[in-house]
Short mmCIF file of C-alpha atoms in Angstrom, two decimals:
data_model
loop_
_atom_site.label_atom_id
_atom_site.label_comp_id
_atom_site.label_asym_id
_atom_site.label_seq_id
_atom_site.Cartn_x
_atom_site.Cartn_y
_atom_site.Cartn_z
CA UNK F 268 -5.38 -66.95 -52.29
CA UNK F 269 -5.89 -63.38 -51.77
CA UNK F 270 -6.55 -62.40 -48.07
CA UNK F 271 -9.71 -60.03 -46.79
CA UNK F 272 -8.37 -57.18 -44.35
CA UNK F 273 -10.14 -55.69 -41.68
CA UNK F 274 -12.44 -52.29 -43.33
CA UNK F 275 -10.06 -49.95 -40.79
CA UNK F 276 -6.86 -51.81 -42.02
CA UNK F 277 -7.89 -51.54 -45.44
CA UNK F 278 -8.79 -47.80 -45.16
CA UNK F 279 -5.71 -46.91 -43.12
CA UNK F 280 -3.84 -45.18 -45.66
CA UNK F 281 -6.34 -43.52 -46.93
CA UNK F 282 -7.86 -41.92 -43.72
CA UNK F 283 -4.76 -40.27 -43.25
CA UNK F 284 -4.58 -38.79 -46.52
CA UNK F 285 -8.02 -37.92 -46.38
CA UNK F 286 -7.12 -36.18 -42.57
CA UNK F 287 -4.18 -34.29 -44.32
CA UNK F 288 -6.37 -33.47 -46.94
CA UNK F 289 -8.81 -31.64 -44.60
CA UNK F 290 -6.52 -30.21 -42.07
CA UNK F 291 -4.38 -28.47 -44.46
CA UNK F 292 -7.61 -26.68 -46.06
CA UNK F 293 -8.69 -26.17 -42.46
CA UNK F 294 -5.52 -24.66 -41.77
CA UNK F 295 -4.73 -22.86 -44.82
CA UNK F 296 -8.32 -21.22 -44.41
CA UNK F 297 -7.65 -20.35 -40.74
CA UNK F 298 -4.64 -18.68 -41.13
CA UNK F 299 -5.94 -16.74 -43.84
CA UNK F 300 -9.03 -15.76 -42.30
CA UNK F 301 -7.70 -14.99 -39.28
CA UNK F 302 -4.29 -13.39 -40.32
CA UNK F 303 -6.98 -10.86 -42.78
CA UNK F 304 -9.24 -9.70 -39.69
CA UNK F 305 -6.40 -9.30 -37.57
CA UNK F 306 -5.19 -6.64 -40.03
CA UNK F 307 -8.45 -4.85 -40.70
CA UNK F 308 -8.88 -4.25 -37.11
CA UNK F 309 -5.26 -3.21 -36.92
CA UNK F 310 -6.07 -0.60 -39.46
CA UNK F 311 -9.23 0.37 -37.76
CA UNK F 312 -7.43 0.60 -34.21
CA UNK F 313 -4.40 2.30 -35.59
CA UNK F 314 -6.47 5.33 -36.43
CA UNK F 315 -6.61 6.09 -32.31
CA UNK F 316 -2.46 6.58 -32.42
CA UNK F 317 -2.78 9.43 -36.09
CA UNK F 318 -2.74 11.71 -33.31
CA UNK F 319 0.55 10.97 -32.68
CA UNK F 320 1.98 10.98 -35.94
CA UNK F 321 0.09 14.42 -36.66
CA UNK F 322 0.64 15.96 -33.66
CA UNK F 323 4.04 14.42 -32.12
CA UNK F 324 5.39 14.04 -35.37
CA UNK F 325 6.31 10.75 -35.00
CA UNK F 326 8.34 8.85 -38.44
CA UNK F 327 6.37 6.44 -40.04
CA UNK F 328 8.28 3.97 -38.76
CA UNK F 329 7.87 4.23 -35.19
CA UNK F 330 4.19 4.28 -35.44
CA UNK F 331 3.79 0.70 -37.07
CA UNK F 332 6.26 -0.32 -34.46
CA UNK F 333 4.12 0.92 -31.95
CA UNK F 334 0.68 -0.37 -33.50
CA UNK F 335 2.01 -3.32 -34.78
CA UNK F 336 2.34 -4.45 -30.28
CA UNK F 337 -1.39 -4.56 -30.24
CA UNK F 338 -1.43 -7.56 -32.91
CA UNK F 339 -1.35 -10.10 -30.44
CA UNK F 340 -4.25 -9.34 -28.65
CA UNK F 341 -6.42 -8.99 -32.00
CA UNK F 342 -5.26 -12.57 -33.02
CA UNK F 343 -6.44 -13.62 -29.38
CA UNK F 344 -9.68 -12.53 -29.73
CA UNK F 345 -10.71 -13.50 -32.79
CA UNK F 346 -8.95 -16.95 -33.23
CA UNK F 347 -11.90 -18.40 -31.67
CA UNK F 348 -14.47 -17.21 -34.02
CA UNK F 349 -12.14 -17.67 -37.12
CA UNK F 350 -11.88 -21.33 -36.31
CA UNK F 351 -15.70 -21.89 -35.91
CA UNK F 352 -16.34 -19.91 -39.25
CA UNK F 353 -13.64 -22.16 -40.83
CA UNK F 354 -14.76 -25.69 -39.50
CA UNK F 355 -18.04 -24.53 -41.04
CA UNK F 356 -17.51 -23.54 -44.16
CA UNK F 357 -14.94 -25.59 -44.76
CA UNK F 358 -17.35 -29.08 -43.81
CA UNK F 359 -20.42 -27.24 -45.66
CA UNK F 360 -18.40 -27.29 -49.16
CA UNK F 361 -17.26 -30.42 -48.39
CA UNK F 362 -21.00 -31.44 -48.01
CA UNK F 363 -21.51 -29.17 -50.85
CA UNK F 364 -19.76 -30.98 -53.20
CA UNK F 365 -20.52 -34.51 -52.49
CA UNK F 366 -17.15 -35.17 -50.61
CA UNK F 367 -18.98 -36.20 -47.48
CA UNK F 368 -21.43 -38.16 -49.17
CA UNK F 369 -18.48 -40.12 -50.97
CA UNK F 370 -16.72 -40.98 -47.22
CA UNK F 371 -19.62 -41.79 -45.62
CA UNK F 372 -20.46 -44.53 -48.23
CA UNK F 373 -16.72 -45.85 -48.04
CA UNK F 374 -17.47 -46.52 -44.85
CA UNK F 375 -16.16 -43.97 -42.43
CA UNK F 376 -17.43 -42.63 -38.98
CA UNK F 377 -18.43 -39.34 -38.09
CA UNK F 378 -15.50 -39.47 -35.87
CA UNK F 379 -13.46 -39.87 -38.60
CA UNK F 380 -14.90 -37.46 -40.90
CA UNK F 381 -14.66 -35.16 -37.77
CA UNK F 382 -11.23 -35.71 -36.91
CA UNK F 383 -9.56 -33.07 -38.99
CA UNK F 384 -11.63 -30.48 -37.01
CA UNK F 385 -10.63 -31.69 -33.80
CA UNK F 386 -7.09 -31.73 -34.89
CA UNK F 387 -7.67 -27.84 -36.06
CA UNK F 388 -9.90 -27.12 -32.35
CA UNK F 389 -6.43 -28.55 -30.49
CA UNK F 390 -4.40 -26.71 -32.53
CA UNK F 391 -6.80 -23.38 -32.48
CA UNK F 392 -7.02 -23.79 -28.63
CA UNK F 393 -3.62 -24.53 -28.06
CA UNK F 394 -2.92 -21.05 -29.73
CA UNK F 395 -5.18 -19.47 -27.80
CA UNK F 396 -3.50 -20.42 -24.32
CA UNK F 397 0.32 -19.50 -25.90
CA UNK F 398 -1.37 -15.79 -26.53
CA UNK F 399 -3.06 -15.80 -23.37
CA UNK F 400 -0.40 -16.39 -21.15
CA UNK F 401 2.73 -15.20 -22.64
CA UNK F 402 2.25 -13.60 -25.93
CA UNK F 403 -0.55 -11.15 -24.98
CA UNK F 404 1.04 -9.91 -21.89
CA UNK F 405 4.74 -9.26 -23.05
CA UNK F 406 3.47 -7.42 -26.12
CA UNK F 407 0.81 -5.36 -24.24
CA UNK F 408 3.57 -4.50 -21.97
CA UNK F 409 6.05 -3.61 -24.43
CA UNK F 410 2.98 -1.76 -26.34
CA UNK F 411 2.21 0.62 -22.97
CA UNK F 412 6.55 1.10 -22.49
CA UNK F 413 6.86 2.11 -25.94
CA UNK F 414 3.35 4.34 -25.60
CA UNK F 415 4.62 5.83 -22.42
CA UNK F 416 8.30 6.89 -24.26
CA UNK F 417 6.47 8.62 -26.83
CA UNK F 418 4.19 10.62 -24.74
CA UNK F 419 6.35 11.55 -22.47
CA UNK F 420 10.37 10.99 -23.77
CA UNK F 421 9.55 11.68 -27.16
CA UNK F 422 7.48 14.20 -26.90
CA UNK F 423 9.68 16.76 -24.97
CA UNK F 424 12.02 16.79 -27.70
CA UNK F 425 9.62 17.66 -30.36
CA UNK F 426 8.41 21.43 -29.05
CA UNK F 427 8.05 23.49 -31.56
CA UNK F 428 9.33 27.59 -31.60
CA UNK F 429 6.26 29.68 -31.18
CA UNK F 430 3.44 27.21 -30.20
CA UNK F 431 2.18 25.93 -27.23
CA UNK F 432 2.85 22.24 -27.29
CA UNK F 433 1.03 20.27 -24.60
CA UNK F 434 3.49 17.50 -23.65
CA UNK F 435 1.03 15.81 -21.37
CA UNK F 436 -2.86 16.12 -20.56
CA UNK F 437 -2.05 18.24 -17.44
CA UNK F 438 1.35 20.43 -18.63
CA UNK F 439 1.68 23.09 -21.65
CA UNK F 440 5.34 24.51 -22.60
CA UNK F 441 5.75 27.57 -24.76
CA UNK F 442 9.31 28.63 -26.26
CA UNK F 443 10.18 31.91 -27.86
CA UNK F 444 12.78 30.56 -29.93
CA UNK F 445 15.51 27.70 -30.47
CA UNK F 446 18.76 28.16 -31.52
CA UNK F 447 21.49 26.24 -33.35
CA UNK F 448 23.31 24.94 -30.09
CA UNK F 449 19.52 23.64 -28.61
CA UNK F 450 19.26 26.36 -25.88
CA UNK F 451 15.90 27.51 -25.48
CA UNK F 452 14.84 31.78 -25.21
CA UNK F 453 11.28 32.60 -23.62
CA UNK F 454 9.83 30.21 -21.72
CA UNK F 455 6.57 29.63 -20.29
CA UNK F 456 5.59 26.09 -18.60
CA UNK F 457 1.91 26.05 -17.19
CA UNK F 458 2.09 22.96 -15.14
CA UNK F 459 -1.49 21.71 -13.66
CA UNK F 460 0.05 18.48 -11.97
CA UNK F 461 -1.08 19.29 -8.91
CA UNK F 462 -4.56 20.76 -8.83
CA UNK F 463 -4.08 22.43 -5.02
CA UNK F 464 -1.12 24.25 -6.41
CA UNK F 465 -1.15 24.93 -9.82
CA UNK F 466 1.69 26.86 -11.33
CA UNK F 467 2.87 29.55 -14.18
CA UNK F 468 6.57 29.23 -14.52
CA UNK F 469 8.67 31.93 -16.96
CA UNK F 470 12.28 31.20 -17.93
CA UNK F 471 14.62 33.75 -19.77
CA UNK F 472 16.43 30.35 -21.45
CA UNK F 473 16.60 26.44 -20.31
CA UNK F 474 17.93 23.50 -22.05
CA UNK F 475 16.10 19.94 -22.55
CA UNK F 476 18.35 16.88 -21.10
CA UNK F 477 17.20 13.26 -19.77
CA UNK F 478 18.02 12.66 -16.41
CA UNK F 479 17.09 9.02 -15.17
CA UNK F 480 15.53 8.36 -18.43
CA UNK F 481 12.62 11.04 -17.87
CA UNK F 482 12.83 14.27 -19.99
CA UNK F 483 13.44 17.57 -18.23
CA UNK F 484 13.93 20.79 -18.89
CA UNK F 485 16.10 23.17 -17.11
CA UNK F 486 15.78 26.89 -16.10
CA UNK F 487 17.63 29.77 -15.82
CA UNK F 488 16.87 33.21 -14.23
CA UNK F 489 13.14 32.76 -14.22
CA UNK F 490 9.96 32.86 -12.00
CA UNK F 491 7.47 30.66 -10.66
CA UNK F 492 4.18 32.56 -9.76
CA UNK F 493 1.55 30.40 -8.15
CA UNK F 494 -2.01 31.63 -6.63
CA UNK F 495 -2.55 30.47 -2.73
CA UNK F 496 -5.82 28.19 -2.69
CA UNK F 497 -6.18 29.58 0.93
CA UNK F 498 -5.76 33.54 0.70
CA UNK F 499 -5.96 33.93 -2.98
CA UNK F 500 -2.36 35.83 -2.67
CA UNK F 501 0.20 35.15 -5.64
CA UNK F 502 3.53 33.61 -4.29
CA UNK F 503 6.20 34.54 -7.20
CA UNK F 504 9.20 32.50 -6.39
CA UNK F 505 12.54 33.74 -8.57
CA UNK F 506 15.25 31.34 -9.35
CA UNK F 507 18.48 31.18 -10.87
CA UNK F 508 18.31 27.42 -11.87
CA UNK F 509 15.22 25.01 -11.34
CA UNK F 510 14.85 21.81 -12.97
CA UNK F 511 11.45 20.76 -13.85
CA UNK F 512 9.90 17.07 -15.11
CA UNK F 513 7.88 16.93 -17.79
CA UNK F 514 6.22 13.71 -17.44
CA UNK F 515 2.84 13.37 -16.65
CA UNK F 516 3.64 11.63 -13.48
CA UNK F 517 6.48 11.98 -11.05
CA UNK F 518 9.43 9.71 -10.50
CA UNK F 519 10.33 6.67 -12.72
CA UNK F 520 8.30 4.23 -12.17
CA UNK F 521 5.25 6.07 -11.87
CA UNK F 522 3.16 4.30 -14.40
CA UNK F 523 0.63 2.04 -13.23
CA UNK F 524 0.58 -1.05 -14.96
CA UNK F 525 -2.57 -2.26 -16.54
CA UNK F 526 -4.04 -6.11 -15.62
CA UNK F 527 -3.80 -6.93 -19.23
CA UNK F 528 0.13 -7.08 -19.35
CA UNK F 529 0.69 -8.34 -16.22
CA UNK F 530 1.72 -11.92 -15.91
CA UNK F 531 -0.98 -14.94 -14.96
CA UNK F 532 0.87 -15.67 -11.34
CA UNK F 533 0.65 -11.60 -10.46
CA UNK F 534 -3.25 -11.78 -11.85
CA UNK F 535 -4.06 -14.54 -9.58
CA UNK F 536 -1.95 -13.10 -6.65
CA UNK F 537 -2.10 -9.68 -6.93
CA UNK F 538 0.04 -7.21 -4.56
CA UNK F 539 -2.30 -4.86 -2.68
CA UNK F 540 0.51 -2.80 -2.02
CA UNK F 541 0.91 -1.72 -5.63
CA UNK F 542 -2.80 -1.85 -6.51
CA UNK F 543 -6.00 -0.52 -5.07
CA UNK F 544 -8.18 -3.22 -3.19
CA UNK F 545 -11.10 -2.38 -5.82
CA UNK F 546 -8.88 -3.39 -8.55
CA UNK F 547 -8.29 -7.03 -7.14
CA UNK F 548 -11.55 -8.56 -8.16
CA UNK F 549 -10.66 -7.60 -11.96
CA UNK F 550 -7.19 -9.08 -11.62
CA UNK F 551 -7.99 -11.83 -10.57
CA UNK F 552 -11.27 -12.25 -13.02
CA UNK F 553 -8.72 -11.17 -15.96
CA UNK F 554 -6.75 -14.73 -14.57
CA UNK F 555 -9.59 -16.90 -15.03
CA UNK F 556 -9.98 -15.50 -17.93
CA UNK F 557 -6.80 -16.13 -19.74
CA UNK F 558 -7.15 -19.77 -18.67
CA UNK F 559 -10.98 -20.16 -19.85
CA UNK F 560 -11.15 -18.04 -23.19
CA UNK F 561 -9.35 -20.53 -24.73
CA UNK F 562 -11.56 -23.48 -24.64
CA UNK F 563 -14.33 -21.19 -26.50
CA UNK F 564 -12.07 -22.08 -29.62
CA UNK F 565 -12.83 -26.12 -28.94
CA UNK F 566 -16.34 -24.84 -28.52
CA UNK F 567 -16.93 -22.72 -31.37
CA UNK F 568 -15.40 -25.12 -33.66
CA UNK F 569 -17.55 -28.41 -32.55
CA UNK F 570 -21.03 -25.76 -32.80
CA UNK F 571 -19.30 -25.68 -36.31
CA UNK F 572 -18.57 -29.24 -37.31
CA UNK F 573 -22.03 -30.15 -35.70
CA UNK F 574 -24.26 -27.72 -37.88
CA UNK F 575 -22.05 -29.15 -40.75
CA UNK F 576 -22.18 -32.65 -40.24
CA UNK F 577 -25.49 -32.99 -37.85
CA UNK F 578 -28.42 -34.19 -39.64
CA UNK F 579 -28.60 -35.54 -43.20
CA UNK F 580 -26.97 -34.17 -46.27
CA UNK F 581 -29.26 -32.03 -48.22
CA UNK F 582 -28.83 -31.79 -51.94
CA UNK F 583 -29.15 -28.51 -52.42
CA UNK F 584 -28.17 -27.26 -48.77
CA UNK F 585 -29.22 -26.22 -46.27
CA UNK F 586 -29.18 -22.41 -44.69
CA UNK F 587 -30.63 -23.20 -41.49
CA UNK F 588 -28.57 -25.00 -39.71
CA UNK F 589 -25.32 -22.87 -40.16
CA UNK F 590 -27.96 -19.85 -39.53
CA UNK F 591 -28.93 -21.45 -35.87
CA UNK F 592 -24.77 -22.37 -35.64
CA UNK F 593 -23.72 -18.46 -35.90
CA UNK F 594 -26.67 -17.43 -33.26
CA UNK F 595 -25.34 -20.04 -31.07
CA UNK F 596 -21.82 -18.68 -30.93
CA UNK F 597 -23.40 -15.11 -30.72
CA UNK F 598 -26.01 -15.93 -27.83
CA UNK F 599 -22.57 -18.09 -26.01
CA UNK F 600 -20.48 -15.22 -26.60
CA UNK F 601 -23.39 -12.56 -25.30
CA UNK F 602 -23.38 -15.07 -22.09
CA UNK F 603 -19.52 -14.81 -21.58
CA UNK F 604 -19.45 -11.74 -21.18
CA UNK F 605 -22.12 -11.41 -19.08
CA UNK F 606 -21.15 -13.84 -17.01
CA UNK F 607 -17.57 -12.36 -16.89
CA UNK F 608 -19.14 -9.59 -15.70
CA UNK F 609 -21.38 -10.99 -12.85
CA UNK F 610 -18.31 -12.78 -11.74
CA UNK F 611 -16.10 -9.28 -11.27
CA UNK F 612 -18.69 -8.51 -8.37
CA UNK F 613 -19.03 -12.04 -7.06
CA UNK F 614 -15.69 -14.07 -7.11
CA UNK F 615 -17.99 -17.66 -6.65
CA UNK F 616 -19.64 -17.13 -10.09
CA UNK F 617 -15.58 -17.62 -11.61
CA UNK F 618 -16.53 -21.32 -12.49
CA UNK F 619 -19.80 -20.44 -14.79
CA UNK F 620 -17.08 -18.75 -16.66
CA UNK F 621 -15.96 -22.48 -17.33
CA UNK F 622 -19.10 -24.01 -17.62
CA UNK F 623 -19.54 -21.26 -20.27
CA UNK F 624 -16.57 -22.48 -22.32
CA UNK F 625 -16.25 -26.12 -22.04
CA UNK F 626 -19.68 -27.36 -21.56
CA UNK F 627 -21.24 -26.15 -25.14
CA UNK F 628 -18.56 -27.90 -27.06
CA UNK F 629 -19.10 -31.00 -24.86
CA UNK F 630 -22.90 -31.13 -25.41
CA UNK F 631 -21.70 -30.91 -29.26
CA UNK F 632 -19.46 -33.82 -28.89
CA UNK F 633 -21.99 -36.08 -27.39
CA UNK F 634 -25.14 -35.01 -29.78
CA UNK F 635 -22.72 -35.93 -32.56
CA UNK F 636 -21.26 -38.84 -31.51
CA UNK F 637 -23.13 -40.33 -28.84
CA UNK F 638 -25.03 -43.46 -30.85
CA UNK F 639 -28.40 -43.49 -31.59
CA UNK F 640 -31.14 -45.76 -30.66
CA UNK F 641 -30.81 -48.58 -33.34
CA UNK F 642 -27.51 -47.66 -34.64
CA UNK F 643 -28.51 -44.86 -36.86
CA UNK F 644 -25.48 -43.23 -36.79
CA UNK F 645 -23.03 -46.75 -37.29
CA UNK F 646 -20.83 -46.04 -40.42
CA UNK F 647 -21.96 -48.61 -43.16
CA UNK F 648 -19.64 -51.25 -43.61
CA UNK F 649 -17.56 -52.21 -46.78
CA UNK F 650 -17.88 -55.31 -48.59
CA UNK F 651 -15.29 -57.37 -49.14
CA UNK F 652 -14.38 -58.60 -52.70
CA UNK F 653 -15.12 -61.63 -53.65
#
């Protein structure tokens, strides 16, 4: 005598075929999507670093290395909106072609038709925290090192005979000539380091060499000639060896380092030693940050999967719905941002910046799933054979 099973015992199996079916278009679309954008604004950002290929004459090479840092942080960004435009479109083809029609009538839940794009909004969000808190920084870090070595390191090497390179936005060096062994003949450095005592220094030869990994150039038998702020006399000081730097700042570890590569404990915590005071309200805002943007993925994707799956099906679709879905995420992401903002000047705002992450996909959650008054939303049930 054959035996009836329970509808969800019955339909086991083929939930989680369906869920793999779903997940891997989600996820096949998401990387796609995402892994495209990430590359056109790669290209578009890259154009702000020609200027070093053109004008350092950097290889090829180096300057993909270089641009290729920034990656992470594009992917950060974006992931969020990626993964709401891919629960969408994904569910509205689905709808689109009668798919969702067909599960609903074999008797699944919206839960269960929604479960794929929860599994994609945990992975999506998940993501979005490894980024945040350790991808992000160590490649922005790496990305202003490697910046900092060109401009400066790099740089000093590639003066050219006859022109006046400027090595750094405040220091211009001007050879005569070059010759096989690297000695240098004719030189002029105008170094404007130090606006209260700007100088003119004039070399008969000098060499380039790296001393404590910062370029340098060094003099012989020259002249430093520098005008007095105070009596408008010119001091010419003559020399028979001077060394001088030709970074941009002094000393090795000059560089200030920027909140965005700085790790999440140092954000939260910063040292007013190394910082300005004015600078800790954006430290620690760029903190909450890292630990909030990530949610807007979970978010995004349920303002997706409920303009998708909210409502009835319409047979020939529906354009409003996904319309009001993309001017949601716009008007939440307009509010972030202002709110991140607001909070910068007035550390007690920091928890609208969670409210502003979390709570939309919440409210989602429950207008999709919460049951309606006389069971509207209950899945219809299977019969059993007979």
């Amino acid at each position: 005598m054959p035996v009836a099973y329970p509808v969800t015992q019955r339909f086991s199996t083929r939930l989680s075929i369906l869920d793999r079916y779903v997940l891997r278009q989600l996820l096949l679309a998401l990387v796609a999507t995402t892994g495209a954008l990430a590359v056109l604004i790669w290209l578009t950002q890259s154009l702000h670093f020609v200027s070093l290929v053109v004008g350092r004459g950097l290889s090829l090479r180096v300057f993909i290395q270089l641009t290729s840092l920034l990656i992470p942080s594009f992917v950060a960004v974006i992931l969020p909106i990626t993964t709401f435009v891919v629960v969408q479109f994904v569910y509205q083809r689905l709808g689109s072609d009668r798919e969702l029609t067909v599960m609903q009538a074999a008797g699944l839940s919206p839960f269960m038709m929604a479960r794929p794009a929860l599994l994609c909004a945990a992975i999506s969000t998940l993501i979005c925290f490894m980024l945040n808190l350790w991808i992000v920084p160590a490649s922005y870090h790496a990305f202003r090192q490697y910046e900092y070595q060109i401009r400066n390191k790099m740089a000093a090497f590639l003066i050219q005979d006859g022109v006046f390179t400027q090595v750094s936005d405040n220091m211009t060096v001007y050879i005569r000539t070059r010759d096989e062994s690297g000695m240098l003949h004719g030189i002029m450095v105008e170094d404007d380091r130090q606006p209260d005592a700007q100088a003119t220094i004039l070399a008969e030869e000098g060499s380039l060499v790296i001393i404590n990994d910062q370029p340098r150039v060094v003099l012989f038998n020259g002249s430093r000639q520098e005008i007095d702020r105070k009596t408008g006399r010119l001091n010419v000081l003559s020399f028979a060896r001077n060394t001088i730097d030709l970074t941009s700042s002094h000393g090795p570890h000059a560089r200030q380092p920027d909140a965005n590569e700085l790790p999440l404990s140092e954000l939260l915590h910063p040292n007013l030693r190394q910082f300005s005071p004015r600078d800790e309200k954006k430290m620690i805002i760029e903190g909450w940050r890292r630990l909030a943007s990530p949610f807007c993925a979970f978010s995004f994707a349920m303002i997706g999967l409920l303009s998708a799956l909210g409502g009835g099906f319409s047979r020939h679709g529906n354009i409003t719905r996904p319309v009001a879905a993309t001017l949601a995420v716009v008007a939440m992401q307009s509010l972030t941002l202002l709110v991140q903002n607001l909070a910068s000047r007035n550390l007690a705002l920091v928890p609208l910046m969670w409210v502003c992450a979390i709570v939309p996909g919440l409210v989602c959650l429950a207008i999709l799933f919460w049951p309606e008054p006389g069971g509207r939303r209950a899945a219809p049930r299977a019969q059993s054979p007979q």
